[in-house]
PDB file of C-alpha atoms in Angstrom:
ATOM      1  CA  UNK A 134      -6.161  -8.501   1.357  1.00 42.00           C
ATOM      2  CA  UNK A 135      -5.735  -8.870   4.971  1.00 39.00           C
ATOM      3  CA  UNK A 136      -2.100  -7.864   5.174  1.00 38.00           C
ATOM      4  CA  UNK A 137      -3.091  -4.464   3.895  1.00 39.00           C
ATOM      5  CA  UNK A 138      -5.165  -4.024   7.014  1.00 37.00           C
ATOM      6  CA  UNK A 139      -2.042  -3.563   9.128  1.00 36.00           C
ATOM      7  CA  UNK A 140      -1.442  -0.083   7.764  1.00 36.00           C
ATOM      8  CA  UNK A 141      -0.897   2.767  10.144  1.00 35.00           C
ATOM      9  CA  UNK A 142      -3.503   5.482  10.540  1.00 35.00           C
ATOM     10  CA  UNK A 143      -1.462   8.509   9.564  1.00 35.00           C
ATOM     11  CA  UNK A 144      -2.489   9.265   5.982  1.00 36.00           C
ATOM     12  CA  UNK A 145      -4.867  12.175   5.403  1.00 35.00           C
ATOM     13  CA  UNK A 146      -6.504  10.342   2.526  1.00 37.00           C
ATOM     14  CA  UNK A 147      -6.372   6.684   3.449  1.00 37.00           C
ATOM     15  CA  UNK A 148      -7.249   6.775   7.127  1.00 38.00           C
ATOM     16  CA  UNK A 149      -8.568   9.057   9.779  1.00 39.00           C
ATOM     17  CA  UNK A 150      -7.223   9.201  13.280  1.00 40.00           C
ATOM     18  CA  UNK A 151      -8.866   6.628  15.543  1.00 39.00           C
ATOM     19  CA  UNK A 152     -11.828   8.023  17.377  1.00 41.00           C
ATOM     20  CA  UNK A 153     -12.487  10.877  14.947  1.00 50.00           C
ATOM     21  CA  UNK A 154     -14.906   8.791  12.896  1.00 52.00           C
ATOM     22  CA  UNK A 155     -18.131   7.618  14.488  1.00 62.00           C
ATOM     23  CA  UNK A 156     -17.994   3.827  14.969  1.00 58.00           C
ATOM     24  CA  UNK A 157     -21.093   3.293  12.821  1.00 77.00           C
ATOM     25  CA  UNK A 158     -19.652   5.375   9.993  1.00 80.00           C
ATOM     26  CA  UNK A 159     -16.324   3.564  10.309  1.00 77.00           C
ATOM     27  CA  UNK A 160     -18.087   0.213  10.009  1.00 79.00           C
ATOM     28  CA  UNK A 161     -19.872   1.470   6.900  1.00 85.00           C
ATOM     29  CA  UNK A 162     -16.578   2.563   5.304  1.00 83.00           C
ATOM     30  CA  UNK A 163     -14.892  -0.777   6.042  1.00 77.00           C
ATOM     31  CA  UNK A 164     -17.915  -2.649   4.679  1.00 84.00           C
ATOM     32  CA  UNK A 165     -17.767  -0.582   1.483  1.00 88.00           C
ATOM     33  CA  UNK A 166     -14.127  -1.630   1.101  1.00 83.00           C
ATOM     34  CA  UNK A 167     -15.059  -5.302   1.397  1.00 83.00           C
ATOM     35  CA  UNK A 168     -17.833  -4.855  -1.180  1.00 90.00           C
ATOM     36  CA  UNK A 169     -15.337  -3.199  -3.550  1.00 90.00           C
ATOM     37  CA  UNK A 170     -12.914  -6.119  -3.224  1.00 86.00           C
ATOM     38  CA  UNK A 171     -15.677  -8.717  -3.632  1.00 91.00           C
ATOM     39  CA  UNK A 172     -16.573  -7.255  -7.046  1.00 94.00           C
ATOM     40  CA  UNK A 173     -13.063  -7.756  -8.451  1.00 93.00           C
ATOM     41  CA  UNK A 174     -13.626 -11.186 -10.032  1.00 93.00           C
ATOM     42  CA  UNK A 175     -17.001 -10.349 -11.635  1.00 95.00           C
ATOM     43  CA  UNK A 176     -15.516  -7.087 -12.948  1.00 96.00           C
ATOM     44  CA  UNK A 177     -12.557  -9.020 -14.349  1.00 95.00           C
ATOM     45  CA  UNK A 178     -14.951 -11.404 -16.108  1.00 95.00           C
ATOM     46  CA  UNK A 179     -16.710  -8.397 -17.631  1.00 96.00           C
ATOM     47  CA  UNK A 180     -13.385  -6.906 -18.688  1.00 96.00           C
ATOM     48  CA  UNK A 181     -12.417 -10.133 -20.443  1.00 95.00           C
ATOM     49  CA  UNK A 182     -15.473  -9.730 -22.690  1.00 95.00           C
ATOM     50  CA  UNK A 183     -13.658  -6.921 -24.515  1.00 95.00           C
ATOM     51  CA  UNK A 184      -9.966  -7.197 -23.632  1.00 96.00           C
ATOM     52  CA  UNK A 185      -7.345  -9.909 -23.766  1.00 95.00           C
ATOM     53  CA  UNK A 186      -5.934 -11.032 -20.398  1.00 95.00           C
ATOM     54  CA  UNK A 187      -2.598  -9.257 -20.852  1.00 95.00           C
ATOM     55  CA  UNK A 188      -4.246  -6.059 -22.049  1.00 96.00           C
ATOM     56  CA  UNK A 189      -6.709  -6.058 -19.169  1.00 96.00           C
ATOM     57  CA  UNK A 190      -4.065  -6.545 -16.495  1.00 95.00           C
ATOM     58  CA  UNK A 191      -1.569  -4.057 -17.947  1.00 96.00           C
ATOM     59  CA  UNK A 192      -4.093  -1.313 -18.640  1.00 96.00           C
ATOM     60  CA  UNK A 193      -5.653  -1.890 -15.223  1.00 95.00           C
ATOM     61  CA  UNK A 194      -2.281  -1.378 -13.552  1.00 95.00           C
ATOM     62  CA  UNK A 195      -1.484   1.734 -15.602  1.00 96.00           C
ATOM     63  CA  UNK A 196      -4.833   3.369 -14.813  1.00 96.00           C
ATOM     64  CA  UNK A 197      -4.524   2.543 -11.114  1.00 94.00           C
ATOM     65  CA  UNK A 198      -0.965   3.942 -11.112  1.00 95.00           C
ATOM     66  CA  UNK A 199      -2.192   7.182 -12.689  1.00 95.00           C
ATOM     67  CA  UNK A 200      -4.821   7.556  -9.960  1.00 94.00           C
ATOM     68  CA  UNK A 201      -2.376   6.698  -7.182  1.00 93.00           C
ATOM     69  CA  UNK A 202       0.407   8.854  -8.645  1.00 95.00           C
ATOM     70  CA  UNK A 203      -1.934  11.826  -8.911  1.00 95.00           C
ATOM     71  CA  UNK A 204      -2.895  11.432  -5.250  1.00 93.00           C
ATOM     72  CA  UNK A 205       0.775  11.197  -4.235  1.00 94.00           C
ATOM     73  CA  UNK A 206       1.599  14.349  -6.221  1.00 95.00           C
ATOM     74  CA  UNK A 207      -1.382  16.372  -4.999  1.00 96.00           C
ATOM     75  CA  UNK A 208      -0.636  15.495  -1.384  1.00 94.00           C
ATOM     76  CA  UNK A 209       3.098  16.090  -1.965  1.00 95.00           C
ATOM     77  CA  UNK A 210       4.042  12.744  -0.460  1.00 94.00           C
ATOM     78  CA  UNK A 211       7.847  12.362  -0.453  1.00 95.00           C
ATOM     79  CA  UNK A 212       9.316   9.191  -2.005  1.00 94.00           C
ATOM     80  CA  UNK A 213      10.020   6.331   0.408  1.00 93.00           C
ATOM     81  CA  UNK A 214      13.513   5.799   1.752  1.00 93.00           C
ATOM     82  CA  UNK A 215      15.816   3.733  -0.461  1.00 92.00           C
ATOM     83  CA  UNK A 216      15.729   0.804   1.955  1.00 93.00           C
ATOM     84  CA  UNK A 217      11.970   0.410   1.373  1.00 94.00           C
ATOM     85  CA  UNK A 218      12.115   0.042  -2.422  1.00 95.00           C
ATOM     86  CA  UNK A 219      13.023  -3.695  -2.443  1.00 94.00           C
ATOM     87  CA  UNK A 220       9.959  -4.371  -0.309  1.00 92.00           C
ATOM     88  CA  UNK A 221       7.816  -2.243  -2.616  1.00 94.00           C
ATOM     89  CA  UNK A 222       9.129  -4.302  -5.532  1.00 95.00           C
ATOM     90  CA  UNK A 223       7.836  -7.456  -3.821  1.00 94.00           C
ATOM     91  CA  UNK A 224       4.448  -5.772  -3.297  1.00 90.00           C
ATOM     92  CA  UNK A 225       4.394  -4.747  -6.950  1.00 94.00           C
ATOM     93  CA  UNK A 226       5.367  -8.213  -8.178  1.00 95.00           C
ATOM     94  CA  UNK A 227       2.747  -9.926  -6.028  1.00 92.00           C
ATOM     95  CA  UNK A 228      -0.187  -7.517  -5.766  1.00 87.00           C
ATOM     96  CA  UNK A 229       0.113  -5.253  -8.820  1.00 91.00           C
ATOM     97  CA  UNK A 230       1.295  -7.805 -11.388  1.00 94.00           C
ATOM     98  CA  UNK A 231       1.234 -11.434 -10.231  1.00 95.00           C
ATOM     99  CA  UNK A 232      -2.175 -11.774  -8.601  1.00 92.00           C
ATOM    100  CA  UNK A 233      -4.153  -9.806 -11.230  1.00 93.00           C
ATOM    101  CA  UNK A 234      -2.444 -11.631 -14.119  1.00 95.00           C
ATOM    102  CA  UNK A 235      -2.768 -15.140 -12.697  1.00 96.00           C
ATOM    103  CA  UNK A 236      -6.398 -14.713 -11.625  1.00 95.00           C
ATOM    104  CA  UNK A 237      -7.284 -13.122 -14.966  1.00 95.00           C
ATOM    105  CA  UNK A 238      -5.744 -16.064 -16.822  1.00 95.00           C
ATOM    106  CA  UNK A 239      -7.667 -18.429 -14.549  1.00 94.00           C
ATOM    107  CA  UNK A 240     -10.970 -16.631 -15.171  1.00 94.00           C
ATOM    108  CA  UNK A 241     -10.644 -17.279 -18.908  1.00 92.00           C
ATOM    109  CA  UNK A 242     -11.696 -20.867 -18.208  1.00 90.00           C
ATOM    110  CA  UNK A 243     -12.900 -20.835 -14.580  1.00 89.00           C
ATOM    111  CA  UNK A 244     -16.126 -19.418 -13.161  1.00 88.00           C
ATOM    112  CA  UNK A 245     -15.892 -16.522 -10.727  1.00 90.00           C
ATOM    113  CA  UNK A 246     -17.646 -18.630  -8.105  1.00 85.00           C
ATOM    114  CA  UNK A 247     -14.987 -21.327  -8.355  1.00 86.00           C
ATOM    115  CA  UNK A 248     -12.184 -18.737  -8.212  1.00 89.00           C
ATOM    116  CA  UNK A 249     -13.776 -16.999  -5.218  1.00 85.00           C
ATOM    117  CA  UNK A 250     -13.788 -20.214  -3.201  1.00 83.00           C
ATOM    118  CA  UNK A 251     -10.149 -21.008  -3.984  1.00 85.00           C
ATOM    119  CA  UNK A 252      -8.912 -17.471  -3.353  1.00 83.00           C
ATOM    120  CA  UNK A 253     -10.903 -17.459  -0.122  1.00 78.00           C
ATOM    121  CA  UNK A 254      -7.768 -19.114   1.280  1.00 79.00           C
ATOM    122  CA  UNK A 255      -5.794 -15.888   0.813  1.00 79.00           C
ATOM    123  CA  UNK A 256      -6.074 -14.718   4.451  1.00 72.00           C
ATOM    124  CA  UNK A 257      -4.748 -18.085   5.633  1.00 75.00           C
ATOM    125  CA  UNK A 258      -1.965 -18.135   3.034  1.00 81.00           C
ATOM    126  CA  UNK A 259      -0.962 -14.619   4.023  1.00 76.00           C
ATOM    127  CA  UNK A 260      -0.839 -15.661   7.676  1.00 73.00           C
ATOM    128  CA  UNK A 261       1.494 -18.530   6.783  1.00 78.00           C
ATOM    129  CA  UNK A 262       3.816 -16.191   4.885  1.00 80.00           C
ATOM    130  CA  UNK A 263       3.692 -13.741   7.770  1.00 74.00           C
ATOM    131  CA  UNK A 264       4.764 -16.452  10.192  1.00 74.00           C
ATOM    132  CA  UNK A 265       7.773 -17.211   7.988  1.00 77.00           C
ATOM    133  CA  UNK A 266       8.687 -13.597   7.147  1.00 75.00           C
ATOM    134  CA  UNK A 267       7.957 -11.779  10.389  1.00 68.00           C
ATOM    135  CA  UNK A 268       8.560 -14.664  12.768  1.00 70.00           C
ATOM    136  CA  UNK A 269       5.138 -14.761  14.413  1.00 64.00           C
ATOM    137  CA  UNK A 270       4.259 -17.917  16.330  1.00 71.00           C
ATOM    138  CA  UNK A 271       0.557 -18.749  15.896  1.00 69.00           C
ATOM    139  CA  UNK A 272      -1.097 -21.223  18.235  1.00 78.00           C
ATOM    140  CA  UNK A 273      -1.753 -24.881  17.485  1.00 81.00           C
ATOM    141  CA  UNK A 274      -5.454 -24.086  17.035  1.00 83.00           C
ATOM    142  CA  UNK A 275      -4.506 -21.596  14.317  1.00 75.00           C
ATOM    143  CA  UNK A 276      -2.549 -24.193  12.355  1.00 78.00           C
ATOM    144  CA  UNK A 277      -5.298 -26.821  12.679  1.00 83.00           C
ATOM    145  CA  UNK A 278      -7.893 -24.361  11.366  1.00 79.00           C
ATOM    146  CA  UNK A 279      -5.576 -23.228   8.554  1.00 74.00           C
ATOM    147  CA  UNK A 280      -4.945 -26.797   7.421  1.00 80.00           C
ATOM    148  CA  UNK A 281      -8.659 -27.607   7.623  1.00 83.00           C
ATOM    149  CA  UNK A 282      -9.471 -24.634   5.398  1.00 78.00           C
ATOM    150  CA  UNK A 283      -6.794 -25.632   2.901  1.00 78.00           C
ATOM    151  CA  UNK A 284      -8.072 -29.229   2.849  1.00 83.00           C
ATOM    152  CA  UNK A 285     -11.642 -28.027   2.217  1.00 83.00           C
ATOM    153  CA  UNK A 286     -10.576 -25.894  -0.750  1.00 80.00           C
ATOM    154  CA  UNK A 287      -8.350 -28.631  -2.179  1.00 77.00           C
ATOM    155  CA  UNK A 288     -11.191 -31.141  -1.952  1.00 82.00           C
ATOM    156  CA  UNK A 289     -13.523 -28.644  -3.611  1.00 82.00           C
ATOM    157  CA  UNK A 290     -11.182 -27.965  -6.527  1.00 77.00           C
ATOM    158  CA  UNK A 291     -10.516 -31.667  -7.146  1.00 77.00           C
ATOM    159  CA  UNK A 292     -14.243 -32.489  -6.973  1.00 77.00           C
ATOM    160  CA  UNK A 293     -15.176 -29.623  -9.316  1.00 74.00           C
ATOM    161  CA  UNK A 294     -12.562 -30.578 -11.899  1.00 67.00           C
ATOM    162  CA  UNK A 295     -13.419 -34.264 -11.998  1.00 67.00           C
ATOM    163  CA  UNK A 296     -10.579 -35.656  -9.904  1.00 67.00           C
ATOM    164  CA  UNK A 297      -7.623 -33.593 -11.176  1.00 69.00           C
ATOM    165  CA  UNK A 298      -6.517 -30.000 -10.909  1.00 77.00           C
ATOM    166  CA  UNK A 299      -7.067 -27.879 -14.009  1.00 85.00           C
ATOM    167  CA  UNK A 300      -4.759 -25.235 -15.442  1.00 91.00           C
ATOM    168  CA  UNK A 301      -7.073 -22.589 -13.964  1.00 91.00           C
ATOM    169  CA  UNK A 302      -6.664 -24.161 -10.511  1.00 89.00           C
ATOM    170  CA  UNK A 303      -2.880 -24.030 -10.862  1.00 92.00           C
ATOM    171  CA  UNK A 304      -3.123 -20.349 -11.804  1.00 94.00           C
ATOM    172  CA  UNK A 305      -5.291 -19.680  -8.749  1.00 92.00           C
ATOM    173  CA  UNK A 306      -2.994 -21.511  -6.327  1.00 91.00           C
ATOM    174  CA  UNK A 307       0.010 -19.670  -7.772  1.00 94.00           C
ATOM    175  CA  UNK A 308      -1.931 -16.415  -7.349  1.00 94.00           C
ATOM    176  CA  UNK A 309      -2.422 -17.252  -3.674  1.00 90.00           C
ATOM    177  CA  UNK A 310       1.332 -17.623  -3.176  1.00 92.00           C
ATOM    178  CA  UNK A 311       2.480 -14.469  -4.971  1.00 93.00           C
ATOM    179  CA  UNK A 312      -0.279 -12.327  -3.494  1.00 87.00           C
ATOM    180  CA  UNK A 313       0.371 -13.605   0.029  1.00 85.00           C
ATOM    181  CA  UNK A 314       4.023 -12.692  -0.386  1.00 88.00           C
ATOM    182  CA  UNK A 315       3.041  -9.217  -1.584  1.00 86.00           C
ATOM    183  CA  UNK A 316       0.545  -8.711   1.224  1.00 79.00           C
ATOM    184  CA  UNK A 317       3.030  -9.878   3.831  1.00 81.00           C
ATOM    185  CA  UNK A 318       5.691  -7.478   2.618  1.00 85.00           C
ATOM    186  CA  UNK A 319       3.087  -4.745   2.326  1.00 81.00           C
ATOM    187  CA  UNK A 320       2.007  -5.371   5.904  1.00 75.00           C
ATOM    188  CA  UNK A 321       5.606  -5.022   7.049  1.00 80.00           C
ATOM    189  CA  UNK A 322       6.018  -1.744   5.141  1.00 84.00           C
ATOM    190  CA  UNK A 323       2.698  -0.455   6.452  1.00 77.00           C
ATOM    191  CA  UNK A 324       4.303  -0.229   9.876  1.00 77.00           C
ATOM    192  CA  UNK A 325       6.418   2.684   8.645  1.00 83.00           C
ATOM    193  CA  UNK A 326       4.129   4.330   6.040  1.00 83.00           C
ATOM    194  CA  UNK A 327       0.366   4.526   5.445  1.00 81.00           C
ATOM    195  CA  UNK A 328      -0.979   1.478   3.676  1.00 75.00           C
ATOM    196  CA  UNK A 329      -2.416   3.384   0.707  1.00 83.00           C
ATOM    197  CA  UNK A 330       1.034   4.813   0.050  1.00 89.00           C
ATOM    198  CA  UNK A 331       2.490   1.298   0.000  1.00 86.00           C
ATOM    199  CA  UNK A 332       0.180   0.223  -2.826  1.00 86.00           C
ATOM    200  CA  UNK A 333       0.480   3.655  -4.446  1.00 90.00           C
ATOM    201  CA  UNK A 334       4.263   3.576  -4.693  1.00 94.00           C
ATOM    202  CA  UNK A 335       4.174  -0.091  -5.769  1.00 92.00           C
ATOM    203  CA  UNK A 336       1.868   0.871  -8.652  1.00 93.00           C
ATOM    204  CA  UNK A 337       4.121   3.750  -9.654  1.00 95.00           C
ATOM    205  CA  UNK A 338       7.195   1.517  -9.416  1.00 95.00           C
ATOM    206  CA  UNK A 339       5.640  -0.901 -11.921  1.00 96.00           C
ATOM    207  CA  UNK A 340       4.900   1.806 -14.535  1.00 96.00           C
ATOM    208  CA  UNK A 341       8.149   1.284 -16.522  1.00 96.00           C
ATOM    209  CA  UNK A 342       6.988  -2.311 -17.082  1.00 95.00           C
ATOM    210  CA  UNK A 343       3.217  -1.939 -17.309  1.00 96.00           C
ATOM    211  CA  UNK A 344       3.197   0.944 -19.832  1.00 97.00           C
ATOM    212  CA  UNK A 345       5.148  -0.886 -22.605  1.00 97.00           C
ATOM    213  CA  UNK A 346       3.335  -4.159 -21.860  1.00 96.00           C
ATOM    214  CA  UNK A 347      -0.007  -2.354 -22.155  1.00 96.00           C
ATOM    215  CA  UNK A 348       0.998  -0.799 -25.485  1.00 96.00           C
ATOM    216  CA  UNK A 349       2.236  -4.121 -26.866  1.00 96.00           C
ATOM    217  CA  UNK A 350      -0.726  -6.138 -25.591  1.00 96.00           C
ATOM    218  CA  UNK A 351      -3.272  -3.674 -26.971  1.00 96.00           C
ATOM    219  CA  UNK A 352      -1.597  -3.973 -30.368  1.00 95.00           C
ATOM    220  CA  UNK A 353      -1.603  -7.794 -30.290  1.00 95.00           C
ATOM    221  CA  UNK A 354      -4.882  -8.698 -28.584  1.00 95.00           C
ATOM    222  CA  UNK A 355      -8.299  -7.804 -30.029  1.00 93.00           C
ATOM    223  CA  UNK A 356     -10.214  -5.073 -28.213  1.00 94.00           C
ATOM    224  CA  UNK A 357     -14.009  -4.804 -28.269  1.00 94.00           C
ATOM    225  CA  UNK A 358     -15.249  -1.846 -26.251  1.00 94.00           C
ATOM    226  CA  UNK A 359     -18.603  -2.631 -24.700  1.00 95.00           C
ATOM    227  CA  UNK A 360     -20.426  -1.333 -21.653  1.00 95.00           C
ATOM    228  CA  UNK A 361     -19.417  -4.471 -19.741  1.00 95.00           C
ATOM    229  CA  UNK A 362     -15.759  -4.481 -20.759  1.00 95.00           C
ATOM    230  CA  UNK A 363     -15.202  -0.778 -20.047  1.00 96.00           C
ATOM    231  CA  UNK A 364     -17.067  -0.935 -16.736  1.00 96.00           C
ATOM    232  CA  UNK A 365     -15.087  -3.994 -15.686  1.00 96.00           C
ATOM    233  CA  UNK A 366     -11.780  -2.361 -16.587  1.00 96.00           C
ATOM    234  CA  UNK A 367     -12.588   0.864 -14.755  1.00 96.00           C
ATOM    235  CA  UNK A 368     -13.750  -1.010 -11.684  1.00 95.00           C
ATOM    236  CA  UNK A 369     -10.690  -3.237 -11.279  1.00 94.00           C
ATOM    237  CA  UNK A 370      -8.423  -0.225 -11.845  1.00 94.00           C
ATOM    238  CA  UNK A 371     -10.145   2.410  -9.725  1.00 92.00           C
ATOM    239  CA  UNK A 372     -12.485   0.502  -7.443  1.00 91.00           C
ATOM    240  CA  UNK A 373     -10.553  -2.635  -6.553  1.00 88.00           C
ATOM    241  CA  UNK A 374      -7.000  -1.382  -6.564  1.00 83.00           C
ATOM    242  CA  UNK A 375      -7.313   2.140  -5.165  1.00 82.00           C
ATOM    243  CA  UNK A 376     -10.650   3.577  -3.999  1.00 83.00           C
ATOM    244  CA  UNK A 377     -11.561   0.367  -2.207  1.00 81.00           C
ATOM    245  CA  UNK A 378      -8.319   0.578  -0.254  1.00 70.00           C
ATOM    246  CA  UNK A 379      -8.977   4.211   0.725  1.00 74.00           C
ATOM    247  CA  UNK A 380     -12.358   3.518   2.342  1.00 80.00           C
ATOM    248  CA  UNK A 381     -11.048   0.258   3.816  1.00 71.00           C
ATOM    249  CA  UNK A 382      -8.198   1.948   5.665  1.00 61.00           C
ATOM    250  CA  UNK A 383     -10.352   4.817   6.915  1.00 70.00           C
ATOM    251  CA  UNK A 384     -12.923   2.385   8.240  1.00 72.00           C
ATOM    252  CA  UNK A 385     -10.233   0.230   9.815  1.00 62.00           C
ATOM    253  CA  UNK A 386      -8.785   3.246  11.612  1.00 58.00           C
ATOM    254  CA  UNK A 387     -12.177   4.044  13.083  1.00 70.00           C
ATOM    255  CA  UNK A 388     -13.255   0.586  14.269  1.00 69.00           C
ATOM    256  CA  UNK A 389      -9.888  -1.163  14.657  1.00 58.00           C
ATOM    257  CA  UNK A 390      -8.183  -4.014  12.841  1.00 51.00           C
ATOM    258  CA  UNK A 391      -9.994  -6.930  14.574  1.00 48.00           C
ATOM    259  CA  UNK A 392     -13.505  -5.716  13.761  1.00 60.00           C
ATOM    260  CA  UNK A 393     -12.553  -4.752  10.217  1.00 59.00           C
ATOM    261  CA  UNK A 394     -10.990  -8.176   9.640  1.00 59.00           C
ATOM    262  CA  UNK A 395     -14.192  -9.871  10.738  1.00 59.00           C
ATOM    263  CA  UNK A 396     -16.090  -7.913   8.078  1.00 68.00           C
ATOM    264  CA  UNK A 397     -13.659  -9.115   5.414  1.00 67.00           C
ATOM    265  CA  UNK A 398     -14.545 -12.721   6.165  1.00 67.00           C
ATOM    266  CA  UNK A 399     -17.723 -12.188   4.134  1.00 76.00           C
ATOM    267  CA  UNK A 400     -15.800 -11.358   0.939  1.00 79.00           C
ATOM    268  CA  UNK A 401     -15.814 -14.827  -0.750  1.00 81.00           C
ATOM    269  CA  UNK A 402     -19.517 -15.270  -0.050  1.00 81.00           C
ATOM    270  CA  UNK A 403     -20.248 -11.798  -1.477  1.00 86.00           C
ATOM    271  CA  UNK A 404     -18.357 -12.718  -4.636  1.00 88.00           C
ATOM    272  CA  UNK A 405     -20.556 -15.798  -4.995  1.00 87.00           C
ATOM    273  CA  UNK A 406     -23.620 -13.548  -4.799  1.00 88.00           C
ATOM    274  CA  UNK A 407     -22.218 -11.191  -7.460  1.00 92.00           C
ATOM    275  CA  UNK A 408     -21.383 -14.138  -9.721  1.00 91.00           C
ATOM    276  CA  UNK A 409     -25.068 -15.062  -9.735  1.00 89.00           C
ATOM    277  CA  UNK A 410     -26.530 -11.554  -9.983  1.00 91.00           C
ATOM    278  CA  UNK A 411     -24.073 -10.012 -12.461  1.00 92.00           C
ATOM    279  CA  UNK A 412     -22.890 -12.992 -14.488  1.00 92.00           C
ATOM    280  CA  UNK A 413     -25.824 -15.381 -14.247  1.00 90.00           C
ATOM    281  CA  UNK A 414     -23.651 -18.234 -12.993  1.00 87.00           C
ATOM    282  CA  UNK A 415     -25.296 -21.277 -11.457  1.00 85.00           C
ATOM    283  CA  UNK A 416     -23.735 -22.308  -8.167  1.00 81.00           C
ATOM    284  CA  UNK A 417     -23.230 -25.906  -7.213  1.00 81.00           C
ATOM    285  CA  UNK A 418     -24.092 -26.853  -3.644  1.00 83.00           C
ATOM    286  CA  UNK A 419     -20.398 -27.364  -2.952  1.00 83.00           C
ATOM    287  CA  UNK A 420     -19.431 -23.733  -3.659  1.00 84.00           C
ATOM    288  CA  UNK A 421     -21.311 -21.940  -0.838  1.00 85.00           C
ATOM    289  CA  UNK A 422     -20.719 -24.843   1.545  1.00 85.00           C
ATOM    290  CA  UNK A 423     -16.958 -24.744   0.944  1.00 83.00           C
ATOM    291  CA  UNK A 424     -16.903 -20.936   1.189  1.00 82.00           C
ATOM    292  CA  UNK A 425     -18.758 -21.148   4.507  1.00 84.00           C
ATOM    293  CA  UNK A 426     -16.326 -23.790   5.775  1.00 83.00           C
ATOM    294  CA  UNK A 427     -13.364 -21.578   4.843  1.00 79.00           C
ATOM    295  CA  UNK A 428     -15.060 -18.633   6.562  1.00 79.00           C
ATOM    296  CA  UNK A 429     -15.365 -20.641   9.774  1.00 84.00           C
ATOM    297  CA  UNK A 430     -11.712 -21.707   9.574  1.00 79.00           C
ATOM    298  CA  UNK A 431     -10.593 -18.114   9.042  1.00 72.00           C
ATOM    299  CA  UNK A 432     -12.759 -16.942  11.952  1.00 75.00           C
ATOM    300  CA  UNK A 433     -11.040 -19.508  14.179  1.00 78.00           C
ATOM    301  CA  UNK A 434      -7.582 -18.362  13.043  1.00 69.00           C
ATOM    302  CA  UNK A 435      -8.536 -14.732  13.727  1.00 62.00           C
ATOM    303  CA  UNK A 436      -9.353 -15.585  17.335  1.00 69.00           C
ATOM    304  CA  UNK A 437      -6.337 -17.807  17.943  1.00 65.00           C
ATOM    305  CA  UNK A 438      -3.415 -16.018  16.234  1.00 53.00           C
ATOM    306  CA  UNK A 439      -2.195 -14.442  19.410  1.00 51.00           C
TER     307      UNK A 439
END
């Protein structure tokens, strides 16, 4: 979710003007955003207890679009210029549809801890896409750290699956690619509109697809409403895909992109903690060690990108 952090600080809901928030309060807001994102996989696992994967993803997107669309209407935000819609379609395909669907399919057979370690590569993958799309030229140190992080995750996935990649691993690696593309395009669009509006319009743009898919999936897949499944659905829709972004952007505006990005480095490790506390998963020694190694690699890339 790093590419979202390049949003401008002009939205009355998503961000506050730099300097108007106290630094301590801004840090708290950004940290709350990271916590919201770190709960996504455990909440998805809860949602899968009562919904099929297609139902969960489609209904999640519809609910998030309703929240975002309401905010856009209340604030009377004008539609983006026509030239921005192709980019919003990429954001929608990667962030609204592709990443949630692929990770949800992976979590049917993978633990959240395993998924958190693999998807911990997302900041690095996004940086690679950014270099290709925007034309940035990272330093040699950046590329060495990025490759080291990728090698650590690849070794972890092969070791965990007994010497070969599983279907869940393929879903997760595909999720990295489509989400990185969506984040990169979203970061480019966030230069001309507030970041929350980028995800908001992408959600609304996907409604003609997500509404019929949700109706069809709910009719085909069994639904068992439980406290866990409903809570998980509501969290991934409201917490992960909208409210988390609001507090994240406001905090980022107050403390700046570099400091906020450093806070986000803790996200995979937080997800490992939630997987134990909320799901009762048992971590192997390799999971936290690999997550820590990826964190170090990302920290190095953060300091060497320029």
